[in-house]
Amino acid sequence: MTAPTHSPFPQRLMHALRRWRRRMVERRRRRSDSGYLAGMSDHELRDLGIGRSEVQELLDRHR
């Protein structure tokens, strides 16, 4: 008796759902980080060594 073979469709579907979930989690994290940094004062940002104009670039770089 041979073992049942798995259909590639359910595997592809699960893989696609995992990728989608990973992207959603990452998008939420970026949005949260962006809001947190936007709420910081210029002085606090300078203490971190970044300027307000660099915030979006830093967030984009860490995608």
Short mmCIF file of N, CA, C and O in Angstrom, two decimals:
data_model
loop_
_atom_site.label_atom_id
_atom_site.label_comp_id
_atom_site.label_asym_id
_atom_site.label_seq_id
_atom_site.Cartn_x
_atom_site.Cartn_y
_atom_site.Cartn_z
N MET A 1 0.84 -1.17 0.00
CA MET A 1 0.00 0.00 0.00
C MET A 1 0.89 1.24 0.00
O MET A 1 1.84 1.33 0.76
N THR A 2 0.58 2.19 -0.82
CA THR A 2 1.38 3.41 -0.90
C THR A 2 0.78 4.49 -0.01
O THR A 2 -0.43 4.53 0.24
N ALA A 3 1.64 5.36 0.44
CA ALA A 3 1.19 6.47 1.29
C ALA A 3 0.44 7.48 0.43
O ALA A 3 0.76 7.68 -0.75
N PRO A 4 -0.58 8.11 0.99
CA PRO A 4 -1.32 9.11 0.21
C PRO A 4 -0.42 10.30 -0.11
O PRO A 4 0.41 10.71 0.70
N THR A 5 -0.55 10.81 -1.29
CA THR A 5 0.24 11.97 -1.68
C THR A 5 -0.55 13.22 -1.34
O THR A 5 -1.78 13.24 -1.41
N HIS A 6 0.16 14.24 -0.95
CA HIS A 6 -0.48 15.50 -0.61
C HIS A 6 -0.64 16.34 -1.87
O HIS A 6 0.26 16.44 -2.69
N SER A 7 -1.78 16.93 -1.98
CA SER A 7 -2.03 17.80 -3.12
C SER A 7 -1.18 19.06 -2.97
O SER A 7 -1.08 19.61 -1.87
N PRO A 8 -0.58 19.54 -4.04
CA PRO A 8 0.23 20.74 -3.93
C PRO A 8 -0.60 21.99 -3.63
O PRO A 8 -0.10 22.95 -3.07
N PHE A 9 -1.89 21.98 -3.96
CA PHE A 9 -2.71 23.18 -3.73
C PHE A 9 -2.80 23.54 -2.25
O PHE A 9 -2.54 24.69 -1.89
N PRO A 10 -3.14 22.61 -1.34
CA PRO A 10 -3.19 23.00 0.07
C PRO A 10 -1.85 23.49 0.61
O PRO A 10 -1.80 24.41 1.41
N GLN A 11 -0.77 22.89 0.14
CA GLN A 11 0.56 23.32 0.58
C GLN A 11 0.84 24.73 0.10
O GLN A 11 1.35 25.57 0.86
N ARG A 12 0.52 25.02 -1.16
CA ARG A 12 0.73 26.37 -1.69
C ARG A 12 -0.14 27.38 -0.96
O ARG A 12 0.28 28.50 -0.68
N LEU A 13 -1.38 26.98 -0.67
CA LEU A 13 -2.29 27.86 0.04
C LEU A 13 -1.75 28.18 1.44
O LEU A 13 -1.74 29.34 1.85
N MET A 14 -1.30 27.18 2.16
CA MET A 14 -0.75 27.41 3.50
C MET A 14 0.49 28.29 3.44
O MET A 14 0.67 29.18 4.27
N HIS A 15 1.32 28.06 2.45
CA HIS A 15 2.53 28.89 2.29
C HIS A 15 2.13 30.33 2.02
O HIS A 15 2.71 31.26 2.61
N ALA A 16 1.17 30.54 1.14
CA ALA A 16 0.71 31.90 0.82
C ALA A 16 0.10 32.58 2.05
O ALA A 16 0.34 33.77 2.30
N LEU A 17 -0.66 31.84 2.84
CA LEU A 17 -1.26 32.41 4.05
C LEU A 17 -0.19 32.78 5.08
O LEU A 17 -0.30 33.81 5.74
N ARG A 18 0.83 31.96 5.20
CA ARG A 18 1.92 32.28 6.14
C ARG A 18 2.67 33.54 5.70
O ARG A 18 3.01 34.39 6.52
N ARG A 19 2.93 33.64 4.38
CA ARG A 19 3.60 34.85 3.88
C ARG A 19 2.75 36.08 4.13
O ARG A 19 3.26 37.13 4.53
N TRP A 20 1.45 35.96 3.87
CA TRP A 20 0.53 37.08 4.07
C TRP A 20 0.54 37.50 5.54
O TRP A 20 0.63 38.68 5.85
N ARG A 21 0.46 36.54 6.45
CA ARG A 21 0.45 36.85 7.88
C ARG A 21 1.76 37.53 8.30
O ARG A 21 1.76 38.50 9.05
N ARG A 22 2.89 37.03 7.80
CA ARG A 22 4.18 37.63 8.11
C ARG A 22 4.23 39.09 7.64
O ARG A 22 4.71 39.96 8.36
N ARG A 23 3.72 39.35 6.43
CA ARG A 23 3.70 40.72 5.91
C ARG A 23 2.80 41.62 6.75
O ARG A 23 3.13 42.78 7.00
N MET A 24 1.66 41.10 7.18
CA MET A 24 0.74 41.90 8.00
C MET A 24 1.37 42.24 9.36
O MET A 24 1.25 43.37 9.83
N VAL A 25 2.01 41.28 9.97
CA VAL A 25 2.67 41.52 11.25
C VAL A 25 3.76 42.58 11.08
O VAL A 25 3.88 43.51 11.89
N GLU A 26 4.54 42.45 10.02
CA GLU A 26 5.61 43.42 9.75
C GLU A 26 5.03 44.80 9.48
O GLU A 26 5.56 45.81 9.96
N ARG A 27 3.96 44.89 8.73
CA ARG A 27 3.33 46.18 8.42
C ARG A 27 2.82 46.85 9.70
O ARG A 27 3.00 48.05 9.89
N ARG A 28 2.21 46.07 10.58
CA ARG A 28 1.73 46.63 11.85
C ARG A 28 2.89 47.13 12.70
O ARG A 28 2.80 48.17 13.35
N ARG A 29 3.97 46.38 12.71
CA ARG A 29 5.14 46.79 13.49
C ARG A 29 5.71 48.09 12.96
O ARG A 29 6.03 49.00 13.72
N ARG A 30 5.83 48.20 11.63
CA ARG A 30 6.34 49.43 11.04
C ARG A 30 5.43 50.62 11.35
O ARG A 30 5.91 51.71 11.65
N ARG A 31 4.13 50.39 11.27
CA ARG A 31 3.18 51.47 11.56
C ARG A 31 3.31 51.91 13.02
O ARG A 31 3.30 53.10 13.33
N SER A 32 3.46 50.94 13.92
CA SER A 32 3.62 51.25 15.33
C SER A 32 4.92 52.01 15.58
O SER A 32 4.94 53.02 16.29
N ASP A 33 6.01 51.54 14.99
CA ASP A 33 7.31 52.21 15.13
C ASP A 33 7.25 53.62 14.58
O ASP A 33 7.78 54.56 15.18
N SER A 34 6.61 53.77 13.43
CA SER A 34 6.49 55.09 12.81
C SER A 34 5.73 56.05 13.72
O SER A 34 6.15 57.20 13.92
N GLY A 35 4.63 55.58 14.29
CA GLY A 35 3.86 56.42 15.20
C GLY A 35 4.64 56.79 16.45
O GLY A 35 4.58 57.93 16.92
N TYR A 36 5.39 55.84 16.97
CA TYR A 36 6.18 56.09 18.16
C TYR A 36 7.26 57.14 17.88
O TYR A 36 7.43 58.09 18.64
N LEU A 37 7.96 56.96 16.77
CA LEU A 37 9.03 57.92 16.43
C LEU A 37 8.46 59.29 16.09
O LEU A 37 9.05 60.31 16.43
N ALA A 38 7.31 59.33 15.43
CA ALA A 38 6.69 60.61 15.09
C ALA A 38 6.26 61.37 16.35
O ALA A 38 6.24 62.60 16.35
N GLY A 39 5.95 60.64 17.41
CA GLY A 39 5.54 61.27 18.65
C GLY A 39 6.69 61.77 19.51
O GLY A 39 6.48 62.46 20.51
N MET A 40 7.90 61.42 19.13
CA MET A 40 9.07 61.85 19.90
C MET A 40 9.43 63.28 19.54
O MET A 40 9.23 63.73 18.41
N SER A 41 9.99 63.96 20.49
CA SER A 41 10.44 65.34 20.22
C SER A 41 11.73 65.30 19.41
O SER A 41 12.41 64.27 19.34
N ASP A 42 12.06 66.44 18.81
CA ASP A 42 13.32 66.53 18.06
C ASP A 42 14.51 66.24 18.98
O ASP A 42 15.49 65.62 18.57
N HIS A 43 14.42 66.70 20.22
CA HIS A 43 15.50 66.46 21.18
C HIS A 43 15.67 64.96 21.44
O HIS A 43 16.80 64.45 21.46
N GLU A 44 14.56 64.25 21.64
CA GLU A 44 14.64 62.80 21.88
C GLU A 44 15.22 62.07 20.67
O GLU A 44 16.03 61.15 20.82
N LEU A 45 14.80 62.49 19.48
CA LEU A 45 15.35 61.87 18.27
C LEU A 45 16.85 62.13 18.15
O LEU A 45 17.62 61.23 17.80
N ARG A 46 17.26 63.36 18.45
CA ARG A 46 18.70 63.67 18.39
C ARG A 46 19.47 62.83 19.40
O ARG A 46 20.60 62.41 19.13
N ASP A 47 18.86 62.57 20.57
CA ASP A 47 19.53 61.70 21.55
C ASP A 47 19.77 60.31 20.98
O ASP A 47 20.72 59.62 21.36
N LEU A 48 18.88 59.88 20.08
CA LEU A 48 19.05 58.57 19.43
C LEU A 48 20.01 58.65 18.24
O LEU A 48 20.34 57.63 17.64
N GLY A 49 20.39 59.86 17.88
CA GLY A 49 21.33 60.03 16.77
C GLY A 49 20.66 60.09 15.42
O GLY A 49 21.32 59.85 14.40
N ILE A 50 19.36 60.41 15.39
CA ILE A 50 18.67 60.55 14.10
C ILE A 50 17.91 61.87 14.06
O ILE A 50 17.52 62.41 15.09
N GLY A 51 17.74 62.37 12.87
CA GLY A 51 16.96 63.58 12.67
C GLY A 51 15.56 63.22 12.21
O GLY A 51 15.33 62.12 11.69
N ARG A 52 14.63 64.12 12.40
CA ARG A 52 13.25 63.86 12.01
C ARG A 52 13.15 63.50 10.52
O ARG A 52 12.36 62.65 10.14
N SER A 53 13.96 64.13 9.70
CA SER A 53 13.89 63.86 8.25
C SER A 53 14.41 62.46 7.90
O SER A 53 14.17 61.97 6.81
N GLU A 54 15.10 61.80 8.82
CA GLU A 54 15.65 60.47 8.56
C GLU A 54 14.73 59.33 8.99
O GLU A 54 14.99 58.17 8.65
N VAL A 55 13.68 59.64 9.72
CA VAL A 55 12.83 58.60 10.31
C VAL A 55 12.26 57.68 9.23
O VAL A 55 12.38 56.46 9.32
N GLN A 56 11.62 58.24 8.22
CA GLN A 56 10.99 57.40 7.19
C GLN A 56 12.01 56.56 6.44
O GLN A 56 11.78 55.39 6.16
N GLU A 57 13.16 57.15 6.16
CA GLU A 57 14.22 56.40 5.46
C GLU A 57 14.68 55.21 6.31
O GLU A 57 14.87 54.11 5.79
N LEU A 58 14.83 55.42 7.60
CA LEU A 58 15.25 54.33 8.49
C LEU A 58 14.21 53.23 8.53
O LEU A 58 14.54 52.03 8.52
N LEU A 59 12.94 53.60 8.60
CA LEU A 59 11.88 52.60 8.63
C LEU A 59 11.83 51.82 7.32
O LEU A 59 11.64 50.60 7.32
N ASP A 60 12.00 52.51 6.21
CA ASP A 60 11.98 51.85 4.90
C ASP A 60 13.17 50.91 4.73
O ASP A 60 13.06 49.87 4.13
N ARG A 61 14.31 51.31 5.26
CA ARG A 61 15.53 50.53 5.13
C ARG A 61 15.41 49.19 5.86
O ARG A 61 16.01 48.20 5.46
N HIS A 62 14.65 49.14 6.93
CA HIS A 62 14.52 47.92 7.73
C HIS A 62 13.30 47.09 7.37
O HIS A 62 12.76 46.41 8.21
N ARG A 63 12.91 47.13 6.16
CA ARG A 63 11.77 46.31 5.69
C ARG A 63 12.19 44.89 5.57
O ARG A 63 13.17 44.46 5.26
#
